[in-house]
């Protein structure tokens, strides 16, 4: 007997419609008034839904929704929170005040994980938390930024203890139709999809959008009927699978991510790679600039270098992505051939010693060589990184190795407790 999935869209009375808009923007995750509003609706269901308001609304009994629509106190609370939300979106931002004459170009920020809120399981640790805080701070400041990542079906594991007290992991599947994300639509109101070839086989990816305040995060999803089972699994799990799965994910993130931005109508003025996972975007930029804009390859490389930013994180060799040459050749050579980039020259861009043909291709080295701004994530880490990658620039003394440092910050409203926030606001 065949089964069919059903997606429940809560039937909200008109007076409660602002809740739907609030639930679809992660602004709620760093605004305690909004969180309190959702808790007030059903405290137990809020926790059972992993603080995901869209899922909570889908599971909320209709009787409870009708009760809230008749509760004058709740409606006043909703109106106050929604007013704060609209004021946040509509007010003049720091960027608009400081740079009133800036052009309308956006900056693109690529990361393989984003830790925005508990209800969006596409992160595992510090790299994702930094990415999430980066988007929230960009939203608060009004910086014209768009972000690109992957929509993992399972994200990362959740921990629990078994009856014997041993730590165990489980991988719950994400139900994207009941999360604060939406399928990105084109001008014809059809879902936006991008297409590329993986090792000679056609593959497609659908684009989803998550709103983080004013900032848009676009997530690529290969788990669609257009693809074979093997390709549907590319976005199955964060950091899952073998080396072949990893290079597939990173081609999708880098090359597919650039194509998604173009399909969405963006032509960014600069590109920020948060760690080396997205560095294949540099190849797609070569293709775009040579094929679409008519630049010569060396002109394109110069323009790419001038508009690329790279943040390195992991200060040990094992933590930097490396791929065997034969694997890179199978998956990447068709893209470099299209660009007209000599294969040995390309491999040299990913090697500390271009003359060592036994050295694997390193995504970090590739990003460092084609970015004009490189940084570590703390002053000491910057020093460690300069020592670690000094061989890329053998003729430069250590203090001139072009890797600076920007100490990791946080998004304060996410991490300061609401009690302390009220205290600081009062005094």
PDB file of C-alpha atoms in Angstrom, residues 235-407:
ATOM      1  CA  UNK A 235      23.405  16.476   1.319  1.00  0.00           C
ATOM      2  CA  UNK A 236      22.463  13.553   3.540  1.00  0.00           C
ATOM      3  CA  UNK A 237      24.743  14.266   6.494  1.00  0.00           C
ATOM      4  CA  UNK A 238      27.160  16.952   7.652  1.00  0.00           C
ATOM      5  CA  UNK A 239      30.735  15.586   7.629  1.00  0.00           C
ATOM      6  CA  UNK A 240      29.443  12.149   6.672  1.00  0.00           C
ATOM      7  CA  UNK A 241      30.634   9.634   4.089  1.00  0.00           C
ATOM      8  CA  UNK A 242      34.004   8.914   2.510  1.00  0.00           C
ATOM      9  CA  UNK A 243      36.444  11.148   0.620  1.00  0.00           C
ATOM     10  CA  UNK A 244      34.369  10.925  -2.545  1.00  0.00           C
ATOM     11  CA  UNK A 245      31.297  12.181  -0.706  1.00  0.00           C
ATOM     12  CA  UNK A 246      33.316  15.049   0.765  1.00  0.00           C
ATOM     13  CA  UNK A 247      34.603  16.263  -2.588  1.00  0.00           C
ATOM     14  CA  UNK A 248      31.063  16.034  -3.974  1.00  0.00           C
ATOM     15  CA  UNK A 249      29.783  18.173  -1.100  1.00  0.00           C
ATOM     16  CA  UNK A 250      32.530  20.728  -1.580  1.00  0.00           C
ATOM     17  CA  UNK A 251      31.991  20.988  -5.335  1.00  0.00           C
ATOM     18  CA  UNK A 252      28.290  21.488  -4.649  1.00  0.00           C
ATOM     19  CA  UNK A 253      28.994  24.147  -2.015  1.00  0.00           C
ATOM     20  CA  UNK A 254      31.584  26.059  -4.051  1.00  0.00           C
ATOM     21  CA  UNK A 255      30.634  25.683  -7.704  1.00  0.00           C
ATOM     22  CA  UNK A 256      26.942  25.072  -7.050  1.00  0.00           C
ATOM     23  CA  UNK A 257      26.830  27.923  -4.542  1.00  0.00           C
ATOM     24  CA  UNK A 258      28.080  30.469  -7.093  1.00  0.00           C
ATOM     25  CA  UNK A 259      25.560  29.230  -9.651  1.00  0.00           C
ATOM     26  CA  UNK A 260      22.800  29.514  -7.065  1.00  0.00           C
ATOM     27  CA  UNK A 261      23.692  33.141  -6.337  1.00  0.00           C
ATOM     28  CA  UNK A 262      23.639  33.943 -10.050  1.00  0.00           C
ATOM     29  CA  UNK A 263      20.272  32.188 -10.432  1.00  0.00           C
ATOM     30  CA  UNK A 264      18.967  34.317  -7.562  1.00  0.00           C
ATOM     31  CA  UNK A 265      20.122  37.476  -9.313  1.00  0.00           C
ATOM     32  CA  UNK A 266      23.234  38.213  -7.233  1.00  0.00           C
ATOM     33  CA  UNK A 267      26.632  39.197  -8.597  1.00  0.00           C
ATOM     34  CA  UNK A 268      28.613  39.682  -5.373  1.00  0.00           C
ATOM     35  CA  UNK A 269      31.417  42.225  -5.114  1.00  0.00           C
ATOM     36  CA  UNK A 270      33.496  39.981  -2.828  1.00  0.00           C
ATOM     37  CA  UNK A 271      33.548  36.366  -1.660  1.00  0.00           C
ATOM     38  CA  UNK A 272      34.401  35.174   1.841  1.00  0.00           C
ATOM     39  CA  UNK A 273      35.361  31.511   2.307  1.00  0.00           C
ATOM     40  CA  UNK A 274      34.956  30.426   5.929  1.00  0.00           C
ATOM     41  CA  UNK A 275      37.487  27.559   5.981  1.00  0.00           C
ATOM     42  CA  UNK A 276      38.567  25.763   2.812  1.00  0.00           C
ATOM     43  CA  UNK A 277      35.485  23.613   2.166  1.00  0.00           C
ATOM     44  CA  UNK A 278      34.041  26.090  -0.337  1.00  0.00           C
ATOM     45  CA  UNK A 279      37.273  26.901  -2.203  1.00  0.00           C
ATOM     46  CA  UNK A 280      36.089  25.319  -5.467  1.00  0.00           C
ATOM     47  CA  UNK A 281      33.998  28.471  -5.882  1.00  0.00           C
ATOM     48  CA  UNK A 282      37.221  29.980  -7.220  1.00  0.00           C
ATOM     49  CA  UNK A 283      36.966  27.693 -10.280  1.00  0.00           C
ATOM     50  CA  UNK A 284      33.382  28.729 -10.972  1.00  0.00           C
ATOM     51  CA  UNK A 285      34.426  32.356 -10.676  1.00  0.00           C
ATOM     52  CA  UNK A 286      37.087  31.686 -13.316  1.00  0.00           C
ATOM     53  CA  UNK A 287      34.439  30.208 -15.610  1.00  0.00           C
ATOM     54  CA  UNK A 288      32.032  33.103 -15.075  1.00  0.00           C
ATOM     55  CA  UNK A 289      34.632  35.808 -15.637  1.00  0.00           C
ATOM     56  CA  UNK A 290      36.147  34.183 -18.748  1.00  0.00           C
ATOM     57  CA  UNK A 291      32.996  32.784 -20.389  1.00  0.00           C
ATOM     58  CA  UNK A 292      30.378  35.336 -19.312  1.00  0.00           C
ATOM     59  CA  UNK A 293      32.461  38.496 -18.937  1.00  0.00           C
ATOM     60  CA  UNK A 294      35.072  37.847 -21.629  1.00  0.00           C
ATOM     61  CA  UNK A 295      38.175  38.228 -19.475  1.00  0.00           C
ATOM     62  CA  UNK A 296      41.386  36.379 -20.204  1.00  0.00           C
ATOM     63  CA  UNK A 297      42.257  33.727 -17.638  1.00  0.00           C
ATOM     64  CA  UNK A 298      45.124  35.679 -16.057  1.00  0.00           C
ATOM     65  CA  UNK A 299      42.914  38.775 -15.863  1.00  0.00           C
ATOM     66  CA  UNK A 300      40.224  36.696 -14.191  1.00  0.00           C
ATOM     67  CA  UNK A 301      42.707  35.268 -11.686  1.00  0.00           C
ATOM     68  CA  UNK A 302      43.851  38.762 -10.775  1.00  0.00           C
ATOM     69  CA  UNK A 303      40.281  39.931 -10.268  1.00  0.00           C
ATOM     70  CA  UNK A 304      39.450  36.814  -8.212  1.00  0.00           C
ATOM     71  CA  UNK A 305      42.496  37.363  -5.979  1.00  0.00           C
ATOM     72  CA  UNK A 306      41.537  40.991  -5.365  1.00  0.00           C
ATOM     73  CA  UNK A 307      37.958  40.149  -4.313  1.00  0.00           C
ATOM     74  CA  UNK A 308      38.441  36.955  -2.273  1.00  0.00           C
ATOM     75  CA  UNK A 309      38.689  36.654   1.511  1.00  0.00           C
ATOM     76  CA  UNK A 310      39.692  33.477   3.353  1.00  0.00           C
ATOM     77  CA  UNK A 311      39.449  32.566   7.026  1.00  0.00           C
ATOM     78  CA  UNK A 312      41.499  29.583   8.167  1.00  0.00           C
ATOM     79  CA  UNK A 313      40.545  27.851  11.401  1.00  0.00           C
ATOM     80  CA  UNK A 314      42.311  24.576  12.118  1.00  0.00           C
ATOM     81  CA  UNK A 315      45.966  24.976  13.249  1.00  0.00           C
ATOM     82  CA  UNK A 316      46.983  21.338  12.633  1.00  0.00           C
ATOM     83  CA  UNK A 317      47.734  19.710   9.256  1.00  0.00           C
ATOM     84  CA  UNK A 318      45.162  16.929   9.713  1.00  0.00           C
ATOM     85  CA  UNK A 319      42.346  19.467  10.025  1.00  0.00           C
ATOM     86  CA  UNK A 320      42.853  20.960   6.570  1.00  0.00           C
ATOM     87  CA  UNK A 321      41.029  19.293   3.683  1.00  0.00           C
ATOM     88  CA  UNK A 322      43.286  17.355   1.293  1.00  0.00           C
ATOM     89  CA  UNK A 323      42.264  15.206  -1.662  1.00  0.00           C
ATOM     90  CA  UNK A 324      44.239  12.625  -3.627  1.00  0.00           C
ATOM     91  CA  UNK A 325      45.183  13.806  -7.102  1.00  0.00           C
ATOM     92  CA  UNK A 326      43.258  11.040  -8.905  1.00  0.00           C
ATOM     93  CA  UNK A 327      40.058  11.933  -7.043  1.00  0.00           C
ATOM     94  CA  UNK A 328      40.481  15.618  -7.862  1.00  0.00           C
ATOM     95  CA  UNK A 329      41.168  14.765 -11.498  1.00  0.00           C
ATOM     96  CA  UNK A 330      38.010  12.674 -11.763  1.00  0.00           C
ATOM     97  CA  UNK A 331      35.742  15.366 -10.336  1.00  0.00           C
ATOM     98  CA  UNK A 332      37.431  18.721 -10.979  1.00  0.00           C
ATOM     99  CA  UNK A 333      39.349  18.403 -14.259  1.00  0.00           C
ATOM    100  CA  UNK A 334      36.210  18.821 -16.426  1.00  0.00           C
ATOM    101  CA  UNK A 335      35.666  22.216 -14.774  1.00  0.00           C
ATOM    102  CA  UNK A 336      39.272  23.371 -15.224  1.00  0.00           C
ATOM    103  CA  UNK A 337      39.250  22.152 -18.840  1.00  0.00           C
ATOM    104  CA  UNK A 338      36.203  24.298 -19.525  1.00  0.00           C
ATOM    105  CA  UNK A 339      38.017  27.299 -18.083  1.00  0.00           C
ATOM    106  CA  UNK A 340      41.198  26.566 -20.029  1.00  0.00           C
ATOM    107  CA  UNK A 341      43.321  26.262 -16.881  1.00  0.00           C
ATOM    108  CA  UNK A 342      46.346  24.004 -17.361  1.00  0.00           C
ATOM    109  CA  UNK A 343      45.937  20.950 -15.136  1.00  0.00           C
ATOM    110  CA  UNK A 344      49.419  21.047 -13.618  1.00  0.00           C
ATOM    111  CA  UNK A 345      49.066  24.755 -12.973  1.00  0.00           C
ATOM    112  CA  UNK A 346      45.804  24.101 -11.170  1.00  0.00           C
ATOM    113  CA  UNK A 347      47.320  21.345  -9.023  1.00  0.00           C
ATOM    114  CA  UNK A 348      50.189  23.688  -8.162  1.00  0.00           C
ATOM    115  CA  UNK A 349      47.691  26.187  -6.766  1.00  0.00           C
ATOM    116  CA  UNK A 350      46.646  23.549  -4.234  1.00  0.00           C
ATOM    117  CA  UNK A 351      50.132  22.470  -3.185  1.00  0.00           C
ATOM    118  CA  UNK A 352      52.607  24.040  -0.780  1.00  0.00           C
ATOM    119  CA  UNK A 353      55.350  22.882  -3.156  1.00  0.00           C
ATOM    120  CA  UNK A 354      53.980  23.015  -6.727  1.00  0.00           C
ATOM    121  CA  UNK A 355      56.937  20.936  -7.960  1.00  0.00           C
ATOM    122  CA  UNK A 356      56.061  17.998  -5.679  1.00  0.00           C
ATOM    123  CA  UNK A 357      53.761  15.864  -7.841  1.00  0.00           C
ATOM    124  CA  UNK A 358      53.142  13.461  -4.936  1.00  0.00           C
ATOM    125  CA  UNK A 359      51.640  16.163  -2.726  1.00  0.00           C
ATOM    126  CA  UNK A 360      47.833  15.934  -2.481  1.00  0.00           C
ATOM    127  CA  UNK A 361      45.594  18.867  -3.368  1.00  0.00           C
ATOM    128  CA  UNK A 362      44.866  21.031  -0.305  1.00  0.00           C
ATOM    129  CA  UNK A 363      41.769  23.237  -0.209  1.00  0.00           C
ATOM    130  CA  UNK A 364      43.367  25.567   2.346  1.00  0.00           C
ATOM    131  CA  UNK A 365      46.426  26.160   0.159  1.00  0.00           C
ATOM    132  CA  UNK A 366      44.186  26.773  -2.877  1.00  0.00           C
ATOM    133  CA  UNK A 367      42.193  29.393  -0.975  1.00  0.00           C
ATOM    134  CA  UNK A 368      45.288  31.053   0.527  1.00  0.00           C
ATOM    135  CA  UNK A 369      46.964  31.475  -2.859  1.00  0.00           C
ATOM    136  CA  UNK A 370      43.918  33.031  -4.547  1.00  0.00           C
ATOM    137  CA  UNK A 371      42.790  35.381  -1.755  1.00  0.00           C
ATOM    138  CA  UNK A 372      44.173  38.851  -1.155  1.00  0.00           C
ATOM    139  CA  UNK A 373      42.961  38.835   2.464  1.00  0.00           C
ATOM    140  CA  UNK A 374      43.727  35.797   4.645  1.00  0.00           C
ATOM    141  CA  UNK A 375      43.170  35.663   8.376  1.00  0.00           C
ATOM    142  CA  UNK A 376      43.334  33.409  11.385  1.00  0.00           C
ATOM    143  CA  UNK A 377      40.784  33.628  14.189  1.00  0.00           C
ATOM    144  CA  UNK A 378      42.937  34.953  17.058  1.00  0.00           C
ATOM    145  CA  UNK A 379      46.241  36.829  17.375  1.00  0.00           C
ATOM    146  CA  UNK A 380      48.104  33.686  18.452  1.00  0.00           C
ATOM    147  CA  UNK A 381      46.350  31.641  15.779  1.00  0.00           C
ATOM    148  CA  UNK A 382      47.490  34.137  13.167  1.00  0.00           C
ATOM    149  CA  UNK A 383      51.102  33.584  14.269  1.00  0.00           C
ATOM    150  CA  UNK A 384      50.647  29.796  14.260  1.00  0.00           C
ATOM    151  CA  UNK A 385      49.083  29.965  10.788  1.00  0.00           C
ATOM    152  CA  UNK A 386      51.956  32.051   9.388  1.00  0.00           C
ATOM    153  CA  UNK A 387      54.426  29.464  10.668  1.00  0.00           C
ATOM    154  CA  UNK A 388      52.259  26.598   9.427  1.00  0.00           C
ATOM    155  CA  UNK A 389      51.900  27.911   5.856  1.00  0.00           C
ATOM    156  CA  UNK A 390      55.195  29.786   5.459  1.00  0.00           C
ATOM    157  CA  UNK A 391      56.395  27.355   2.761  1.00  0.00           C
ATOM    158  CA  UNK A 392      53.763  28.737   0.379  1.00  0.00           C
ATOM    159  CA  UNK A 393      55.776  31.983   0.354  1.00  0.00           C
ATOM    160  CA  UNK A 394      59.367  30.706   0.804  1.00  0.00           C
ATOM    161  CA  UNK A 395      60.949  34.044  -0.102  1.00  0.00           C
ATOM    162  CA  UNK A 396      59.098  35.995   2.590  1.00  0.00           C
ATOM    163  CA  UNK A 397      60.165  36.362   6.227  1.00  0.00           C
ATOM    164  CA  UNK A 398      57.665  35.025   8.752  1.00  0.00           C
ATOM    165  CA  UNK A 399      56.261  38.429   9.738  1.00  0.00           C
ATOM    166  CA  UNK A 400      55.446  39.190   6.083  1.00  0.00           C
ATOM    167  CA  UNK A 401      53.543  35.980   5.346  1.00  0.00           C
ATOM    168  CA  UNK A 402      50.144  37.350   4.196  1.00  0.00           C
ATOM    169  CA  UNK A 403      47.979  35.855   6.937  1.00  0.00           C
ATOM    170  CA  UNK A 404      46.623  38.351   9.457  1.00  0.00           C
ATOM    171  CA  UNK A 405      44.277  37.672  12.370  1.00  0.00           C
ATOM    172  CA  UNK A 406      40.829  38.779  13.444  1.00  0.00           C
ATOM    173  CA  UNK A 407      39.930  37.513  16.891  1.00  0.00           C
TER     174      UNK A 407
END
